[in-house]
C-alpha cells in the first residue's frame, strides 16, 4: 500500500502538557496534532476510496519526508504523529506491528508531504 500524507508536526509540537485544571500533569495530543490526524485520515480514505480494514500482520514501512522549508530538522521527530495517524485511520491495528522502517529526507516541497509504502514484513534469516 502506498500513501501520500500531509507533512506531520514534530513530536515537539504533537504533545501538550497542561499545568492547570483537571488535566494538569497529563500528556495530551495538541490541537495541531489532532488537526494532523484528521487531515491524514481524510487523505487515507480519499486515496483508498474507502475506510481501510486494518492490516493485522507485521509490517515494513518506507517513508520519505518532504519538508515544507529548508529548516534543520531531526529525522526521527516525525514518526510518532505519522504512525498515530495511520493507527487512528485504521490502516493497521497498532504501530507496534512495524518491524522494519526506512526513513529518509526528500527535497523541500511547498507545504511538504510524506510518501509512505507499507508492505508485509519478511524477516531475512542470515545463512550460517
mmCIF file of N, CA and C in Angstrom, residues 50-113:
data_model
loop_
_atom_site.group_PDB
_atom_site.id
_atom_site.type_symbol
_atom_site.label_atom_id
_atom_site.label_comp_id
_atom_site.label_asym_id
_atom_site.label_seq_id
_atom_site.Cartn_x
_atom_site.Cartn_y
_atom_site.Cartn_z
ATOM 1 N N UNK A 50 -12.054 4.300 0.373
ATOM 2 C CA UNK A 50 -12.843 3.547 1.354
ATOM 3 C C UNK A 50 -12.182 3.704 2.713
ATOM 4 N N UNK A 51 -12.906 3.331 3.752
ATOM 5 C CA UNK A 51 -12.314 3.261 5.079
ATOM 6 C C UNK A 51 -11.490 1.984 5.112
ATOM 7 N N UNK A 52 -10.220 2.061 5.513
ATOM 8 C CA UNK A 52 -9.384 0.861 5.449
ATOM 9 C C UNK A 52 -9.787 -0.211 6.459
ATOM 10 N N UNK A 53 -9.522 -1.454 6.082
ATOM 11 C CA UNK A 53 -9.634 -2.576 7.008
ATOM 12 C C UNK A 53 -8.235 -2.755 7.574
ATOM 13 N N UNK A 54 -8.076 -2.684 8.900
ATOM 14 C CA UNK A 54 -6.727 -2.715 9.476
ATOM 15 C C UNK A 54 -5.946 -3.986 9.125
ATOM 16 N N UNK A 55 -4.716 -3.780 8.697
ATOM 17 C CA UNK A 55 -3.798 -4.886 8.452
ATOM 18 C C UNK A 55 -3.425 -5.475 9.808
ATOM 19 N N UNK A 56 -3.347 -6.801 9.892
ATOM 20 C CA UNK A 56 -3.098 -7.454 11.183
ATOM 21 C C UNK A 56 -1.715 -8.093 11.287
ATOM 22 N N UNK A 57 -0.931 -8.054 10.212
ATOM 23 C CA UNK A 57 0.368 -8.728 10.196
ATOM 24 C C UNK A 57 1.501 -7.759 10.528
ATOM 25 N N UNK A 58 2.703 -8.299 10.674
ATOM 26 C CA UNK A 58 3.898 -7.479 10.880
ATOM 27 C C UNK A 58 4.220 -6.735 9.589
ATOM 28 N N UNK A 59 4.760 -5.528 9.727
ATOM 29 C CA UNK A 59 4.903 -4.655 8.568
ATOM 30 C C UNK A 59 6.296 -4.044 8.429
ATOM 31 N N UNK A 60 6.602 -3.701 7.191
ATOM 32 C CA UNK A 60 7.760 -2.893 6.836
ATOM 33 C C UNK A 60 7.220 -1.580 6.278
ATOM 34 N N UNK A 61 7.803 -0.454 6.683
ATOM 35 C CA UNK A 61 7.395 0.828 6.121
ATOM 36 C C UNK A 61 8.610 1.549 5.555
ATOM 37 N N UNK A 62 8.403 2.190 4.436
ATOM 38 C CA UNK A 62 9.418 3.039 3.812
ATOM 39 C C UNK A 62 8.826 4.432 3.716
ATOM 40 N N UNK A 63 9.474 5.383 4.344
ATOM 41 C CA UNK A 63 8.947 6.736 4.485
ATOM 42 C C UNK A 63 9.900 7.727 3.843
ATOM 43 N N UNK A 64 9.357 8.626 3.025
ATOM 44 C CA UNK A 64 10.121 9.757 2.517
ATOM 45 C C UNK A 64 9.414 11.022 2.979
ATOM 46 N N UNK A 65 10.122 11.824 3.754
ATOM 47 C CA UNK A 65 9.601 13.087 4.268
ATOM 48 C C UNK A 65 10.073 14.219 3.364
ATOM 49 N N UNK A 66 9.125 14.982 2.835
ATOM 50 C CA UNK A 66 9.428 16.141 2.002
ATOM 51 C C UNK A 66 9.085 17.385 2.830
ATOM 52 N N UNK A 67 10.082 18.030 3.440
ATOM 53 C CA UNK A 67 9.794 19.146 4.336
ATOM 54 C C UNK A 67 9.270 20.368 3.586
ATOM 55 N N UNK A 68 8.500 21.214 4.286
ATOM 56 C CA UNK A 68 7.928 22.397 3.642
ATOM 57 C C UNK A 68 8.920 23.557 3.493
ATOM 58 N N UNK A 69 10.047 23.462 4.175
ATOM 59 C CA UNK A 69 11.074 24.508 4.063
ATOM 60 C C UNK A 69 12.427 23.898 4.424
ATOM 61 N N UNK A 70 13.465 24.684 4.324
ATOM 62 C CA UNK A 70 14.828 24.175 4.487
ATOM 63 C C UNK A 70 15.352 24.243 5.927
ATOM 64 N N UNK A 71 14.474 24.461 6.911
ATOM 65 C CA UNK A 71 14.937 24.473 8.299
ATOM 66 C C UNK A 71 15.582 23.146 8.663
ATOM 67 N N UNK A 72 16.504 23.207 9.593
ATOM 68 C CA UNK A 72 17.166 21.998 10.084
ATOM 69 C C UNK A 72 16.186 21.215 10.964
ATOM 70 N N UNK A 73 16.040 19.918 10.705
ATOM 71 C CA UNK A 73 15.094 19.084 11.438
ATOM 72 C C UNK A 73 15.736 17.748 11.768
ATOM 73 N N UNK A 74 15.263 17.124 12.850
ATOM 74 C CA UNK A 74 15.688 15.769 13.200
ATOM 75 C C UNK A 74 14.769 14.768 12.513
ATOM 76 N N UNK A 75 15.346 13.848 11.810
ATOM 77 C CA UNK A 75 14.591 12.867 11.034
ATOM 78 C C UNK A 75 13.628 12.041 11.889
ATOM 79 N N UNK A 76 14.022 11.756 13.119
ATOM 80 C CA UNK A 76 13.214 10.878 13.962
ATOM 81 C C UNK A 76 12.069 11.581 14.698
ATOM 82 N N UNK A 77 11.879 12.884 14.495
ATOM 83 C CA UNK A 77 10.841 13.621 15.216
ATOM 84 C C UNK A 77 9.459 13.575 14.566
ATOM 85 N N UNK A 78 9.290 12.852 13.485
ATOM 86 C CA UNK A 78 8.039 12.924 12.735
ATOM 87 C C UNK A 78 7.255 11.616 12.706
ATOM 88 N N UNK A 79 7.881 10.534 13.139
ATOM 89 C CA UNK A 79 7.223 9.230 13.038
ATOM 90 C C UNK A 79 6.048 9.070 13.993
ATOM 91 N N UNK A 80 6.101 9.672 15.168
ATOM 92 C CA UNK A 80 5.030 9.490 16.153
ATOM 93 C C UNK A 80 3.697 9.999 15.622
ATOM 94 N N UNK A 81 3.659 11.224 15.133
ATOM 95 C CA UNK A 81 2.411 11.777 14.598
ATOM 96 C C UNK A 81 1.944 10.981 13.384
ATOM 97 N N UNK A 82 2.885 10.608 12.526
ATOM 98 C CA UNK A 82 2.551 9.840 11.331
ATOM 99 C C UNK A 82 1.959 8.479 11.696
ATOM 100 N N UNK A 83 2.631 7.739 12.570
ATOM 101 C CA UNK A 83 2.173 6.398 12.940
ATOM 102 C C UNK A 83 0.869 6.443 13.734
ATOM 103 N N UNK A 84 0.744 7.395 14.655
ATOM 104 C CA UNK A 84 -0.515 7.523 15.399
ATOM 105 C C UNK A 84 -1.682 7.809 14.452
ATOM 106 N N UNK A 85 -1.440 8.619 13.442
ATOM 107 C CA UNK A 85 -2.493 8.952 12.480
ATOM 108 C C UNK A 85 -2.893 7.744 11.639
ATOM 109 N N UNK A 86 -1.921 6.929 11.263
ATOM 110 C CA UNK A 86 -2.240 5.722 10.490
ATOM 111 C C UNK A 86 -2.997 4.714 11.348
ATOM 112 N N UNK A 87 -2.687 4.657 12.639
ATOM 113 C CA UNK A 87 -3.450 3.812 13.558
ATOM 114 C C UNK A 87 -4.871 4.349 13.676
ATOM 115 N N UNK A 88 -5.003 5.649 13.881
ATOM 116 C CA UNK A 88 -6.305 6.294 14.015
ATOM 117 C C UNK A 88 -7.152 6.110 12.748
ATOM 118 N N UNK A 89 -6.512 6.123 11.590
ATOM 119 C CA UNK A 89 -7.223 5.950 10.313
ATOM 120 C C UNK A 89 -7.631 4.500 10.067
ATOM 121 N N UNK A 90 -7.065 3.567 10.834
ATOM 122 C CA UNK A 90 -7.415 2.158 10.662
ATOM 123 C C UNK A 90 -6.575 1.434 9.638
ATOM 124 N N UNK A 91 -5.420 1.981 9.285
ATOM 125 C CA UNK A 91 -4.542 1.306 8.317
ATOM 126 C C UNK A 91 -3.985 0.020 8.928
ATOM 127 N N UNK A 92 -3.615 0.083 10.208
ATOM 128 C CA UNK A 92 -3.146 -1.078 10.947
ATOM 129 C C UNK A 92 -3.766 -1.043 12.334
ATOM 130 N N UNK A 93 -3.639 -2.129 13.071
ATOM 131 C CA UNK A 93 -4.209 -2.175 14.420
ATOM 132 C C UNK A 93 -3.408 -1.322 15.393
ATOM 133 N N UNK A 94 -2.074 -1.400 15.289
ATOM 134 C CA UNK A 94 -1.198 -0.666 16.203
ATOM 135 C C UNK A 94 0.171 -0.519 15.546
ATOM 136 N N UNK A 95 0.835 0.584 15.824
ATOM 137 C CA UNK A 95 2.142 0.791 15.181
ATOM 138 C C UNK A 95 3.224 -0.143 15.713
ATOM 139 N N UNK A 96 2.915 -0.932 16.721
ATOM 140 C CA UNK A 96 3.870 -1.960 17.166
ATOM 141 C C UNK A 96 4.029 -3.060 16.119
ATOM 142 N N UNK A 97 3.143 -3.098 15.136
ATOM 143 C CA UNK A 97 3.254 -4.075 14.042
ATOM 144 C C UNK A 97 4.411 -3.744 13.104
ATOM 145 N N UNK A 98 4.901 -2.517 13.142
ATOM 146 C CA UNK A 98 6.017 -2.110 12.279
ATOM 147 C C UNK A 98 7.297 -2.725 12.827
ATOM 148 N N UNK A 99 7.890 -3.620 12.053
ATOM 149 C CA UNK A 99 9.103 -4.324 12.472
ATOM 150 C C UNK A 99 10.345 -3.837 11.734
ATOM 151 N N UNK A 100 10.152 -3.180 10.619
ATOM 152 C CA UNK A 100 11.282 -2.605 9.871
ATOM 153 C C UNK A 100 10.822 -1.260 9.322
ATOM 154 N N UNK A 101 11.744 -0.273 9.398
ATOM 155 C CA UNK A 101 11.393 1.065 8.962
ATOM 156 C C UNK A 101 12.599 1.711 8.289
ATOM 157 N N UNK A 102 12.358 2.296 7.152
ATOM 158 C CA UNK A 102 13.369 3.084 6.452
ATOM 159 C C UNK A 102 12.795 4.490 6.335
ATOM 160 N N UNK A 103 13.526 5.468 6.835
ATOM 161 C CA UNK A 103 13.072 6.858 6.790
ATOM 162 C C UNK A 103 14.161 7.695 6.142
ATOM 163 N N UNK A 104 13.754 8.558 5.211
ATOM 164 C CA UNK A 104 14.731 9.421 4.555
ATOM 165 C C UNK A 104 14.098 10.754 4.196
ATOM 166 N N UNK A 105 14.966 11.737 4.009
ATOM 167 C CA UNK A 105 14.516 13.052 3.575
ATOM 168 C C UNK A 105 14.432 13.099 2.058
ATOM 169 N N UNK A 106 13.381 13.720 1.564
ATOM 170 C CA UNK A 106 13.273 14.075 0.155
ATOM 171 C C UNK A 106 13.565 15.558 0.040
ATOM 172 N N UNK A 107 13.464 16.110 -1.156
ATOM 173 C CA UNK A 107 13.710 17.542 -1.329
ATOM 174 C C UNK A 107 12.598 18.389 -0.692
ATOM 175 N N UNK A 108 12.904 19.646 -0.455
ATOM 176 C CA UNK A 108 11.918 20.595 0.065
ATOM 177 C C UNK A 108 10.814 20.777 -0.973
ATOM 178 N N UNK A 109 9.557 20.705 -0.503
ATOM 179 C CA UNK A 109 8.395 20.944 -1.360
ATOM 180 C C UNK A 109 7.479 21.944 -0.666
ATOM 181 N N UNK A 110 6.897 22.840 -1.430
ATOM 182 C CA UNK A 110 5.954 23.778 -0.844
ATOM 183 C C UNK A 110 4.868 23.002 -0.106
ATOM 184 N N UNK A 111 4.599 23.332 1.125
ATOM 185 C CA UNK A 111 3.634 22.685 2.036
ATOM 186 C C UNK A 111 4.129 21.349 2.585
ATOM 187 N N UNK A 112 5.103 20.717 1.953
ATOM 188 C CA UNK A 112 5.622 19.436 2.418
ATOM 189 C C UNK A 112 4.637 18.305 2.208
ATOM 190 N N UNK A 113 5.123 17.084 2.354
ATOM 191 C CA UNK A 113 4.287 15.889 2.262
ATOM 192 C C UNK A 113 5.098 14.705 2.762
#
